[in-house]
mmCIF file of C-alpha atoms in Angstrom:
data_model
loop_
_atom_site.group_PDB
_atom_site.id
_atom_site.type_symbol
_atom_site.label_atom_id
_atom_site.label_comp_id
_atom_site.label_asym_id
_atom_site.label_seq_id
_atom_site.Cartn_x
_atom_site.Cartn_y
_atom_site.Cartn_z
ATOM 1 C CA MET A 429 0.000 0.000 0.000
ATOM 2 C CA ILE A 430 1.268 3.442 -0.894
ATOM 3 C CA PRO A 431 0.396 6.435 1.358
ATOM 4 C CA ASN A 432 0.772 10.044 0.258
ATOM 5 C CA ILE A 433 0.111 12.828 2.779
ATOM 6 C CA VAL A 434 -0.431 16.542 2.208
ATOM 7 C CA ARG A 435 -2.045 19.213 4.351
ATOM 8 C CA GLY A 436 -4.152 22.233 3.665
ATOM 9 C CA SER A 437 -6.532 24.813 5.032
ATOM 10 C CA ASP A 438 -9.533 24.643 2.680
ATOM 11 C CA PRO A 439 -11.844 21.705 3.438
ATOM 12 C CA ALA A 440 -14.522 22.835 0.946
ATOM 13 C CA GLY A 441 -11.899 23.057 -1.807
ATOM 14 C CA LEU A 442 -10.611 19.566 -1.016
ATOM 15 C CA VAL A 443 -14.143 18.144 -1.043
ATOM 16 C CA ARG A 444 -14.718 19.881 -4.394
ATOM 17 C CA TYR A 445 -11.584 18.168 -5.756
ATOM 18 C CA LEU A 446 -12.436 14.756 -4.276
ATOM 19 C CA PHE A 447 -15.907 14.744 -5.804
ATOM 20 C CA GLY A 448 -14.916 16.563 -8.989
ATOM 21 C CA LYS A 449 -13.596 15.170 -12.266
ATOM 22 C CA GLY A 450 -9.931 15.383 -11.257
ATOM 23 C CA ARG A 451 -7.120 17.266 -12.932
ATOM 24 C CA ARG A 452 -7.309 15.171 -16.118
ATOM 25 C CA ASN A 453 -10.890 13.862 -15.838
ATOM 26 C CA GLU A 454 -9.532 10.719 -14.156
ATOM 27 C CA HIS A 455 -12.182 10.532 -11.396
ATOM 28 C CA THR A 456 -14.838 8.171 -12.665
ATOM 29 C CA ASP A 457 -16.790 6.807 -9.695
ATOM 30 C CA GLN A 458 -16.177 9.236 -6.840
ATOM 31 C CA HIS A 459 -18.204 8.380 -3.744
ATOM 32 C CA LEU A 460 -17.980 8.339 0.032
ATOM 33 C CA VAL A 461 -16.710 5.006 1.361
ATOM 34 C CA CYS A 462 -16.888 5.799 5.077
ATOM 35 C CA ALA A 463 -16.788 8.753 7.448
ATOM 36 C CA SER A 464 -17.156 9.863 11.032
ATOM 37 C CA GLY A 465 -20.765 9.949 12.183
ATOM 38 C CA ASP A 466 -20.960 13.745 12.118
ATOM 39 C CA MET A 467 -20.318 13.810 8.348
ATOM 40 C CA PHE A 468 -23.023 11.355 7.207
ATOM 41 C CA PRO A 469 -25.843 13.946 7.000
ATOM 42 C CA SER A 470 -23.907 15.640 4.170
ATOM 43 C CA PHE A 471 -24.126 12.585 1.880
ATOM 44 C CA ASP A 472 -26.872 10.495 0.304
ATOM 45 C CA MET A 473 -27.160 6.702 0.469
ATOM 46 C CA ASP A 474 -24.980 6.324 -2.658
ATOM 47 C CA GLY A 475 -22.134 8.284 -1.064
ATOM 48 C CA LYS A 476 -22.699 11.362 -3.217
ATOM 49 C CA PRO A 477 -22.808 14.863 -1.690
ATOM 50 C CA ALA A 478 -26.291 15.788 -0.488
ATOM 51 C CA ALA A 479 -25.139 19.301 0.428
ATOM 52 C CA SER A 480 -23.035 21.950 -1.274
ATOM 53 C CA TYR A 481 -19.260 21.717 -1.026
ATOM 54 C CA ALA A 482 -19.319 24.877 1.090
ATOM 55 C CA GLU A 483 -21.832 23.294 3.500
ATOM 56 C CA ILE A 484 -19.753 20.097 3.721
ATOM 57 C CA GLY A 485 -16.667 22.228 4.383
ATOM 58 C CA ARG A 486 -18.471 24.091 7.188
ATOM 59 C CA ARG A 487 -19.605 20.813 8.764
ATOM 60 C CA PHE A 488 -16.067 19.437 8.425
ATOM 61 C CA ASP A 489 -14.650 22.564 10.123
ATOM 62 C CA ARG A 490 -17.068 22.469 13.077
ATOM 63 C CA ARG A 491 -14.474 21.170 15.571
ATOM 64 C CA TYR A 492 -11.881 23.631 14.292
ATOM 65 C CA ARG A 493 -14.289 26.538 14.921
ATOM 66 C CA VAL A 494 -14.737 25.310 18.521
ATOM 67 C CA ARG A 495 -10.932 25.216 19.000
ATOM 68 C CA GLU A 496 -10.726 28.708 17.535
ATOM 69 C CA ARG A 497 -13.363 30.023 19.987
ATOM 70 C CA LYS A 498 -11.368 28.423 22.821
ATOM 71 C CA ASP A 499 -8.360 30.492 21.682
ATOM 72 C CA ASP A 500 -6.564 27.351 20.440
ATOM 73 C CA PRO A 501 -6.557 27.963 16.653
ATOM 74 C CA PHE A 502 -3.313 26.237 15.602
ATOM 75 C CA PRO A 503 -2.299 22.605 15.010
ATOM 76 C CA PRO A 504 0.682 21.734 17.255
ATOM 77 C CA ASP A 505 3.247 22.005 14.460
ATOM 78 C CA MET A 506 1.885 25.368 13.256
ATOM 79 C CA ARG A 507 2.841 27.272 16.381
ATOM 80 C CA GLY A 508 5.926 29.438 16.399
ATOM 81 C CA LYS A 509 8.444 29.411 13.541
ATOM 82 C CA ASN A 510 6.270 27.319 11.178
ATOM 83 C CA ASN A 511 3.534 29.942 11.322
ATOM 84 C CA PRO A 512 5.169 33.341 12.040
ATOM 85 C CA GLU A 513 2.053 35.228 10.881
ATOM 86 C CA ARG A 514 0.005 33.205 13.412
ATOM 87 C CA GLU A 515 -2.506 32.343 10.705
ATOM 88 C CA HIS A 516 -5.473 30.611 12.358
ATOM 89 C CA GLY A 517 -6.170 27.072 11.188
ATOM 90 C CA ARG A 518 -3.181 26.873 8.877
ATOM 91 C CA LYS A 519 -2.729 23.301 7.586
ATOM 92 C CA ARG A 520 -5.560 21.974 9.749
ATOM 93 C CA VAL A 521 -6.800 19.519 7.111
ATOM 94 C CA TRP A 522 -4.829 16.280 6.830
ATOM 95 C CA HIS A 523 -5.233 14.542 3.454
ATOM 96 C CA CYS A 524 -3.849 11.098 2.734
ATOM 97 C CA SER A 525 -4.318 9.033 -0.379
ATOM 98 C CA LEU A 526 -3.887 5.286 -0.007
ATOM 99 C CA ALA A 527 -3.279 3.277 -3.157
ATOM 100 C CA ILE A 528 -2.820 -0.334 -4.076
ATOM 101 C CA LYS A 529 -0.319 -0.870 -6.854
ATOM 102 C CA ALA A 530 -1.796 -1.443 -10.294
ATOM 103 C CA GLY A 531 -2.248 -5.142 -10.952
ATOM 104 C CA GLN A 532 -2.665 -6.051 -7.274
ATOM 105 C CA GLY A 533 -6.426 -6.153 -7.443
ATOM 106 C CA ILE A 534 -9.463 -3.991 -6.896
ATOM 107 C CA LEU A 535 -11.034 -3.869 -3.446
ATOM 108 C CA THR A 536 -14.688 -3.532 -2.496
ATOM 109 C CA ASP A 537 -15.914 -0.498 -0.567
ATOM 110 C CA GLN A 538 -16.288 -2.730 2.511
ATOM 111 C CA GLU A 539 -12.666 -3.887 2.224
ATOM 112 C CA TRP A 540 -11.550 -0.276 1.834
ATOM 113 C CA GLU A 541 -13.557 0.739 4.903
ATOM 114 C CA ALA A 542 -11.819 -1.937 7.009
ATOM 115 C CA ILE A 543 -8.419 -0.800 5.712
ATOM 116 C CA ILE A 544 -9.189 2.875 6.326
ATOM 117 C CA ARG A 545 -10.373 2.294 9.894
ATOM 118 C CA ASP A 546 -7.332 0.098 10.605
ATOM 119 C CA TYR A 547 -5.025 2.725 9.104
ATOM 120 C CA LEU A 548 -6.575 5.620 11.057
ATOM 121 C CA THR A 549 -6.301 3.562 14.246
ATOM 122 C CA ARG A 550 -2.643 2.759 13.585
ATOM 123 C CA MET A 551 -2.020 6.461 12.918
ATOM 124 C CA ASN A 552 -3.623 7.302 16.321
ATOM 125 C CA ILE A 553 -6.316 9.396 14.675
ATOM 126 C CA ILE A 554 -9.249 7.251 15.812
ATOM 127 C CA ASP A 555 -9.506 4.552 18.458
ATOM 128 C CA GLY A 556 -10.768 1.498 16.567
ATOM 129 C CA ASP A 557 -14.460 1.838 15.853
ATOM 130 C CA ASP A 558 -14.674 4.772 18.257
ATOM 131 C CA ASP A 559 -14.243 7.882 16.143
ATOM 132 C CA GLN A 560 -16.235 10.149 18.453
ATOM 133 C CA GLY A 561 -14.583 13.530 18.766
ATOM 134 C CA VAL A 562 -12.806 13.359 15.375
ATOM 135 C CA THR A 563 -14.121 14.469 11.973
ATOM 136 C CA TRP A 564 -12.974 12.532 8.905
ATOM 137 C CA LEU A 565 -14.180 11.109 5.619
ATOM 138 C CA ALA A 566 -12.863 8.799 2.900
ATOM 139 C CA VAL A 567 -13.646 9.074 -0.812
ATOM 140 C CA ARG A 568 -12.986 6.521 -3.517
ATOM 141 C CA HIS A 569 -12.442 7.549 -7.144
ATOM 142 C CA GLY A 570 -12.203 4.280 -8.980
ATOM 143 C CA LEU A 571 -8.948 3.411 -10.722
ATOM 144 C CA SER A 572 -6.338 6.127 -11.227
ATOM 145 C CA ALA A 573 -4.867 6.957 -14.627
ATOM 146 C CA ASN A 574 -2.082 4.489 -13.765
ATOM 147 C CA GLY A 575 -4.604 1.749 -12.970
ATOM 148 C CA ASN A 576 -4.255 1.617 -9.186
ATOM 149 C CA ASP A 577 -7.225 1.362 -6.856
ATOM 150 C CA HIS A 578 -7.137 4.158 -4.286
ATOM 151 C CA VAL A 579 -8.990 6.198 -1.685
ATOM 152 C CA HIS A 580 -8.516 9.659 -0.232
ATOM 153 C CA ILE A 581 -8.831 10.210 3.512
ATOM 154 C CA MET A 582 -9.538 13.681 4.834
ATOM 155 C CA VAL A 583 -9.127 14.395 8.578
ATOM 156 C CA GLN A 584 -9.813 17.547 10.573
ATOM 157 C CA LEU A 585 -6.828 17.839 12.926
ATOM 158 C CA ALA A 586 -8.947 19.781 15.436
ATOM 159 C CA ALA A 587 -10.653 17.275 17.718
ATOM 160 C CA ASP A 588 -12.965 17.559 20.711
ATOM 161 C CA ASP A 589 -10.110 17.059 23.174
ATOM 162 C CA GLY A 590 -7.524 19.279 21.441
ATOM 163 C CA TRP A 591 -5.466 18.789 18.305
ATOM 164 C CA ILE A 592 -4.329 15.599 16.613
ATOM 165 C CA ASN A 593 -0.560 15.909 16.443
ATOM 166 C CA PRO A 594 0.704 15.184 12.903
ATOM 167 C CA TYR A 595 4.339 14.931 14.068
ATOM 168 C CA HIS A 596 6.156 12.288 11.975
ATOM 169 C CA ASP A 597 2.939 11.453 10.123
ATOM 170 C CA ARG A 598 4.751 10.526 6.909
ATOM 171 C CA ILE A 599 7.109 8.163 8.728
ATOM 172 C CA ASN A 600 4.237 6.672 10.730
ATOM 173 C CA ALA A 601 2.149 6.298 7.563
ATOM 174 C CA GLN A 602 4.850 4.194 5.902
ATOM 175 C CA LYS A 603 5.286 2.053 9.028
ATOM 176 C CA SER A 604 1.522 1.593 9.393
ATOM 177 C CA CYS A 605 1.150 0.534 5.777
ATOM 178 C CA ARG A 606 4.012 -1.963 6.045
ATOM 179 C CA ARG A 607 2.506 -3.480 9.212
ATOM 180 C CA MET A 608 -0.920 -3.667 7.532
ATOM 181 C CA GLU A 609 0.585 -5.443 4.526
ATOM 182 C CA LYS A 610 2.165 -8.046 6.815
ATOM 183 C CA THR A 611 -1.112 -8.746 8.600
#
């Protein structure tokens, strides 16, 4: 499994990309695979958006807005020298794509959901099936232009009990994927 992590500050824009046609019209069957319970009202039974991208972005940012009102508007690694302008909410959206190499098969949505929940647990983002207090969603696009099956996971780093610390997330992502492959 191949993880790729980036971060941003525009949840509505990321949702627009995830459910859009892609940069080269490569998204063919974009739909929600799984999500935290607080995100389900934004999607229909087929996993398609049932609200505008802006509305989904606002729902996704709900926990961040609470942190901001509590005068805690920065992810842990965006305090100090990494954010000298003290820009609120900078890089608060964690985005990871998980891909299976082309030729290694195509998974079902249920298989992807099990992998995603396992991965988020290994990354210390959720605690097994208990994802209370954390906002996240996972979108599947179908095969990429290179032929690999993949999903995109979007996590709000602001949680009910503070911030999810993304320290060493790329290293931990590789380790988590290797351990998952072995099991």
